[in-house]
Amino acid sequence: MNIGIDNIDRKLSQEQKDFKELIVISCMNDIDLYNSNAIRFARKYIPQKAIDYYLPPNMVFDREVYQIILDRMIHNYHVMKSLRFEIQYAKDRGREPDPTDLEQLKVGENLGF
């Protein structure tokens, strides 16, 4: 039985597929292509408040700096998703969520995530 990458891809959500594509593009080391796809990903999945925090309107960045900012924003978006999952998992199991996770989530929510 051959479990290929296509079988795995069918189980991914559209967001996960878009993120996987973004990772592949980042490995190609094409900054302009990465930046255009990263901003498309951000506009589709990341709340506008968080985008405005990381990329204030009327600010101009060098393309390498822009790449770093986009990468950091997308990373923090996934960290917040993980924290929400961990907190919900603890609650579902009847346990108290980790106070550090709750504090990090609060900070992330203040940034718009």
Coordinates of C-alpha atoms in Angstrom, one line a residue:
M1 CA 0.0 0.0 0.0
N2 CA 1.5 3.3 -1.1
I3 CA 0.5 6.4 0.9
G4 CA 1.6 9.2 -1.3
I5 CA 1.8 12.9 -0.8
D6 CA -1.5 13.2 -2.7
N7 CA -3.3 11.3 -0.1
I8 CA -1.9 13.5 2.6
D9 CA -2.8 16.7 0.6
R10 CA -6.4 15.6 0.4
K11 CA -6.8 15.7 4.2
L12 CA -5.4 19.2 4.5
S13 CA -7.6 22.3 4.8
Q14 CA -7.2 25.0 2.2
E15 CA -5.3 27.2 4.7
Q16 CA -2.9 24.3 5.4
K17 CA -2.4 23.9 1.6
D18 CA -1.7 27.6 1.2
F19 CA 0.8 27.6 4.0
K20 CA 2.5 24.5 2.6
E21 CA 2.8 26.3 -0.8
L22 CA 4.3 29.4 1.1
I23 CA 6.9 27.2 2.7
V24 CA 7.9 25.7 -0.6
I25 CA 8.2 29.2 -2.1
S26 CA 10.3 30.3 0.8
C27 CA 12.7 27.4 0.1
M28 CA 13.1 28.7 -3.5
N29 CA 14.8 31.8 -2.1
D30 CA 12.8 34.1 -4.4
I31 CA 12.1 37.1 -2.1
D32 CA 9.6 38.8 -4.4
L33 CA 7.6 35.7 -5.1
Y34 CA 7.6 34.9 -1.3
N35 CA 6.5 38.5 -0.4
S36 CA 3.6 38.5 -2.9
N37 CA 2.3 35.1 -1.8
A38 CA 2.9 35.8 1.9
I39 CA 0.8 39.0 1.7
R40 CA -1.9 37.1 -0.2
F41 CA -1.9 34.5 2.6
A42 CA -2.0 37.2 5.3
R43 CA -4.9 39.0 3.7
K44 CA -6.9 35.8 3.4
Y45 CA -6.3 34.4 6.9
I46 CA -4.8 37.0 9.3
P47 CA -7.1 39.6 10.9
Q48 CA -6.7 43.1 9.6
K49 CA -5.8 44.5 13.1
A50 CA -2.7 42.2 13.2
I51 CA -1.7 43.2 9.7
D52 CA -1.9 46.8 10.6
Y53 CA 0.2 46.2 13.6
Y54 CA 3.0 44.5 11.7
L55 CA 2.7 46.6 8.5
P56 CA 1.5 50.1 9.4
P57 CA -0.1 52.0 6.6
N58 CA 2.1 54.4 4.6
M59 CA 5.3 52.6 5.7
V60 CA 7.9 51.5 3.1
F61 CA 10.3 48.7 3.8
D62 CA 13.2 47.2 1.9
R63 CA 12.1 43.9 0.3
E64 CA 14.3 41.8 2.7
V65 CA 12.9 43.6 5.7
Y66 CA 9.4 43.2 4.3
Q67 CA 10.0 39.4 4.0
I68 CA 11.2 39.2 7.6
I69 CA 8.1 41.1 8.8
L70 CA 5.7 38.9 6.8
D71 CA 7.4 35.8 8.0
R72 CA 7.2 36.9 11.6
M73 CA 3.5 37.9 11.3
I74 CA 2.6 34.5 9.8
H75 CA 4.6 32.7 12.4
N76 CA 2.8 34.5 15.2
Y77 CA -0.5 33.8 13.6
H78 CA 0.3 30.0 13.8
V79 CA 1.5 30.3 17.4
M80 CA -1.8 31.9 18.4
K81 CA -3.7 29.1 16.6
S82 CA -1.6 26.5 18.5
L83 CA -2.2 28.3 21.8
R84 CA -6.0 28.3 21.3
F85 CA -5.9 24.6 20.5
E86 CA -3.8 23.8 23.6
I87 CA -6.0 25.8 25.8
Q88 CA -9.2 24.2 24.4
Y89 CA -7.6 20.8 24.7
A90 CA -6.9 21.3 28.4
K91 CA -10.4 22.5 29.0
D92 CA -11.9 19.6 27.1
R93 CA -9.9 17.2 29.4
G94 CA -11.2 19.0 32.5
R95 CA -7.8 20.5 33.3
E96 CA -6.8 24.1 34.0
P97 CA -4.9 25.7 31.0
D98 CA -1.3 26.7 31.5
P99 CA -1.2 30.3 32.8
T100 CA 1.7 31.1 30.5
D101 CA -0.4 30.0 27.5
L102 CA -3.3 32.2 28.7
E103 CA -1.0 35.2 29.1
Q104 CA 0.6 34.7 25.7
L105 CA -2.8 34.4 24.1
K106 CA -3.9 37.6 25.8
V107 CA -0.9 39.4 24.3
G108 CA -1.6 38.0 20.9
E109 CA -5.2 39.0 21.0
N110 CA -4.2 42.5 21.9
L111 CA -2.1 42.5 18.7
G112 CA -5.1 41.5 16.7
F113 CA -4.7 37.7 16.4

